[in-house]
C-alpha atoms as one frame of an Amber mdcrd trajectory, in Angstrom:
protein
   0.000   0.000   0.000   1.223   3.135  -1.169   1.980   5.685   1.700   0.227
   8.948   1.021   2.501  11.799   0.523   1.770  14.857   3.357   2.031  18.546
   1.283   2.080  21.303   3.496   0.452  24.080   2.230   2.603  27.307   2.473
   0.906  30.392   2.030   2.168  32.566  -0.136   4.163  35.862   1.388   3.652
  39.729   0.151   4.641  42.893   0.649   2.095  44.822   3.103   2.355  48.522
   4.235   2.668  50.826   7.495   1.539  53.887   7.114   2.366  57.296   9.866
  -0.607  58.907  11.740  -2.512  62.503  10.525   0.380  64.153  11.931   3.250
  62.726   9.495   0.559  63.292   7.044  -0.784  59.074   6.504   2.954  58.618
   4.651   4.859  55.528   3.690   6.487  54.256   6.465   7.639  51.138   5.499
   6.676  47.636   4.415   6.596  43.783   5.815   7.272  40.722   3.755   4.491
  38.452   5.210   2.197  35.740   4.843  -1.606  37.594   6.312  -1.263  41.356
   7.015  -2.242  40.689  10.571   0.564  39.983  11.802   1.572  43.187  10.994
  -0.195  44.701  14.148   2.260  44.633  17.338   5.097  45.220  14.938   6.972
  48.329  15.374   9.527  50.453  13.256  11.929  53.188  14.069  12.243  56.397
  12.021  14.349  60.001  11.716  12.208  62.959  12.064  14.380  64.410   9.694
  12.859  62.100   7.015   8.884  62.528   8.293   9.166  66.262   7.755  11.735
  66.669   5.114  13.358  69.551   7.531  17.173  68.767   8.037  17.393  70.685
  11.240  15.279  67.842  12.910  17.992  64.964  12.550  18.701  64.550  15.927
  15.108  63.038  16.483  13.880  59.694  16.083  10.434  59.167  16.531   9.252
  55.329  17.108   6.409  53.451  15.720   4.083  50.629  16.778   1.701  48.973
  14.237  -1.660  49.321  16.636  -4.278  49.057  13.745  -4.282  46.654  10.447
  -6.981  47.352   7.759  -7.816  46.412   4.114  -4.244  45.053   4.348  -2.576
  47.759   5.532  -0.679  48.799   8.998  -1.568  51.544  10.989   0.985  53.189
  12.992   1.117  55.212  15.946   3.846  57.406  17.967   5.135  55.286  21.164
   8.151  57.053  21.513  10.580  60.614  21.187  14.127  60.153  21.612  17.476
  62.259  20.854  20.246  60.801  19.317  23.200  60.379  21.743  25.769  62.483
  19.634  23.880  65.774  19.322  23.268  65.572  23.221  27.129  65.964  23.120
  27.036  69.046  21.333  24.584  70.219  23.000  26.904  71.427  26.672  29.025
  73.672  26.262  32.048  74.678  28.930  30.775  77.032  31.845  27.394  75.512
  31.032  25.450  73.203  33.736  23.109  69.931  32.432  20.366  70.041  34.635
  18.489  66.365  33.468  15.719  64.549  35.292  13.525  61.575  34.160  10.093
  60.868  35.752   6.644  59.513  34.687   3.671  61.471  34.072  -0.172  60.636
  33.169  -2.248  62.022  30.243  -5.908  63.161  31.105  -7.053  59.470  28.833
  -5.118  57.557  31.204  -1.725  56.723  29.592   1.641  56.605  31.801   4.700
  58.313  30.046   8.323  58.576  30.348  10.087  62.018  30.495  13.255  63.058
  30.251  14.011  66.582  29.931  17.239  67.991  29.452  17.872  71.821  30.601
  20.920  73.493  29.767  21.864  76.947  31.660  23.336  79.879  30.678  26.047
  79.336  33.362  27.468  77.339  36.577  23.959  76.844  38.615  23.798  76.529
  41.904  23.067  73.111  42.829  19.892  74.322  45.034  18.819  76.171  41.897
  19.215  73.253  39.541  17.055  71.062  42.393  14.427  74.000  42.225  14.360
  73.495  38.885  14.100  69.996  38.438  10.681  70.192  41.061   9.050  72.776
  38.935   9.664  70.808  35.568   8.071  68.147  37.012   4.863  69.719  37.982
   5.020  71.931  35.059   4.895  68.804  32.617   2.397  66.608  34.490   0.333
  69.588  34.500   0.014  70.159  31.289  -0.231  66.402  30.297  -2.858  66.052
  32.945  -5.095  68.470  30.778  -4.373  66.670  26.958  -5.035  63.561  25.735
  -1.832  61.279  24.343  -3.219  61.854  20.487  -2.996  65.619  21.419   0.398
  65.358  23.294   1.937  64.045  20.456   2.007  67.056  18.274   3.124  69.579
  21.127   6.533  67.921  21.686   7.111  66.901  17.978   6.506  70.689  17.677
   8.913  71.830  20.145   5.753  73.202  21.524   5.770  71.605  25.303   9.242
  72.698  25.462   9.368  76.297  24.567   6.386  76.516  27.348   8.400  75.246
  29.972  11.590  77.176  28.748   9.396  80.113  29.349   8.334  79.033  32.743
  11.789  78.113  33.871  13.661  80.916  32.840  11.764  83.085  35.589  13.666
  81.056  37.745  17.641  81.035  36.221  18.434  82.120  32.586  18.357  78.639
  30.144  20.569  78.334  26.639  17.947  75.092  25.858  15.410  73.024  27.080
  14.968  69.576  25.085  13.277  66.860  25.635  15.695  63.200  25.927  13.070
  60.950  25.794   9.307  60.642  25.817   7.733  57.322  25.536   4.514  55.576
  26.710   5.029  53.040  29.469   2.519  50.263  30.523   2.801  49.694  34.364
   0.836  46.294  34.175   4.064  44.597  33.312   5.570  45.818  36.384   2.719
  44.763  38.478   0.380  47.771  39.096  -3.231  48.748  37.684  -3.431  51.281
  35.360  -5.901  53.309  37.286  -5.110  56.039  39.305  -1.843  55.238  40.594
   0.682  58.043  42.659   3.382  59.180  40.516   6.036  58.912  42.351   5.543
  56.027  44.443   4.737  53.940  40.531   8.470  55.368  39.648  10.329  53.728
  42.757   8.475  50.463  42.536   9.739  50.388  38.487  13.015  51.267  39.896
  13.255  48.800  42.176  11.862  46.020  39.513  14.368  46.954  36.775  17.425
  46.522  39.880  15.839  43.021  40.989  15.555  41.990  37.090  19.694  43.400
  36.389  20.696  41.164  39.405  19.174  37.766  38.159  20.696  35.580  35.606
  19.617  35.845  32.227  20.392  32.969  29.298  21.659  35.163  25.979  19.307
  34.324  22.920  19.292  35.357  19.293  16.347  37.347  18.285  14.762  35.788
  14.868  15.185  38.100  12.214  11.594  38.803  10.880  12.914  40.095   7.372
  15.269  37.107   7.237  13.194  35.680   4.446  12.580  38.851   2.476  15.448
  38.980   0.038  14.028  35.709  -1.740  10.747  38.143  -2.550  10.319  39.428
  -6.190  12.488  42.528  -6.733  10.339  45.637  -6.247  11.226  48.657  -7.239
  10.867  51.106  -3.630  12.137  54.393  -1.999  14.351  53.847   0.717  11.565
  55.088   3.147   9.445  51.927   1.963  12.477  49.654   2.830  12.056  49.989
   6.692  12.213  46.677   8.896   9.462  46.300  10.944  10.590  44.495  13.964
   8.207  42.438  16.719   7.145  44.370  19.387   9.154  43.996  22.653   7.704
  41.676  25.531   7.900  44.544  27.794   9.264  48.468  27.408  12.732  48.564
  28.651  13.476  50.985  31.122  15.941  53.812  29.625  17.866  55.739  32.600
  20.577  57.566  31.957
């Protein structure tokens, strides 16, 4: 009796799209060789701001992407994250200058937690009292503000240098700044550090992350090889594409890595 011979069927892989939110204007952001466009969603993608808005001045920002919505076979993307690029924080102090930094969470009036990380840079040496009196009132300037938008809204006002010209304005009254910039800004879920994301203190949700991220450092961890998700792409039909539509998308991280600095 003739065995019967098992096929496995093998569905056939395309190239899908991610497209930006309103605010970069529903562009290109990139594309994924897959098999169904639904696993696009959870996928994320990092790009320079330089590149969204075509103005050169803004290449020291990279602006990160998660795949949150997948329709008619194509990705939706929104902002997660706001981050400076190392180097042009080195340019940024200058001799005689004090780097006043900070890093702290805040909450949007829809409920989402954020990471901050301002960066203000004086005019001169700063007392260290004033630089303290500082840091306390750029805290409760930003989580003031953010307490009255919601995260679609926030967006906009720190990609616009908006959020940070306010608090340059506010600060100033208290020593004379050369720059106020903004690190990092990025969403951060607090369920996968063990809290509700209700109404949680501030401050008290920041030590308990703290103190999760120094318990997690001090336990062993086995080294693995991430699987490269666009390891299979070069074997797709040549395509003619910009190099905007030639982005990696990459799988969304178990859990958002605390940045300190």
């Amino acid at each position: 009796m003739k065995k019967k011979e098992l096929t496995k069927k093998v569905k056939k892989k395309r190239w899908y799209p991610v497209v930006a939110p309103r605010l970069f204007r529903e562009m290109l952001l990139g594309e994924s060789y897959l098999p169904d466009p639904a696993l696009l969603e959870g996928k994320f993608l990092t790009l320079n701001l330089m590149n969204l808005t075509g103005d050169a001045k803004r290449q020291n920002i990279n602006i990160g992407f998660i795949v949150d919505k997948v329709t008619d076979g194509k990705g939706f993307a929104k902002v997660i994250n706001y981050s400076m690029i190392p180097s042009s924080l080195k340019r940024i102090v200058r001799r005689g200058k004090d780097k006043v930094s900070d890093s702290f969470l805040a909450r949007t009036k829809d409920k989402v937690y954020v990471r901050l990380k301002p960066l203000l840079i004086t005019t001169s040496k700063t007392p260290k009292s004033v630089q303290q009196k500082m840091r306390a009132e750029t805290r409760k300037f930003i989580r003031a503000a953010l307490s009255e938008k919601n995260y679609d809204d926030l967006v906009p006002e720190i990609v616009g240098w908006r959020l940070q010209k306010s608090l340059k304005e506010t600060l100033t009254k208290i020593h004379p700044l050369r720059s106020v910039e903004l690190r990092y800004f990025g969403t951060v879920k607090l369920n996968l550090y063990g809290m509700d994301e209700e109404e949680v203190d501030l401050d008290k949700a920041e030590e308990k992350i703290v103190e999760k991220e120094i318990t997690k450092e001090e336990e062993p961890t086995q080294t693995e090889t991430a699987p490269d998700i666009d390891k299979e792409a070069p074997s797709a039909p040549e395509k003619e594409t910009s190099s905007e539509t030639q982005t990696p998308l990459q799988d969304t991280p178990q859990e958002e890595k605390l940045q300190t600095e």
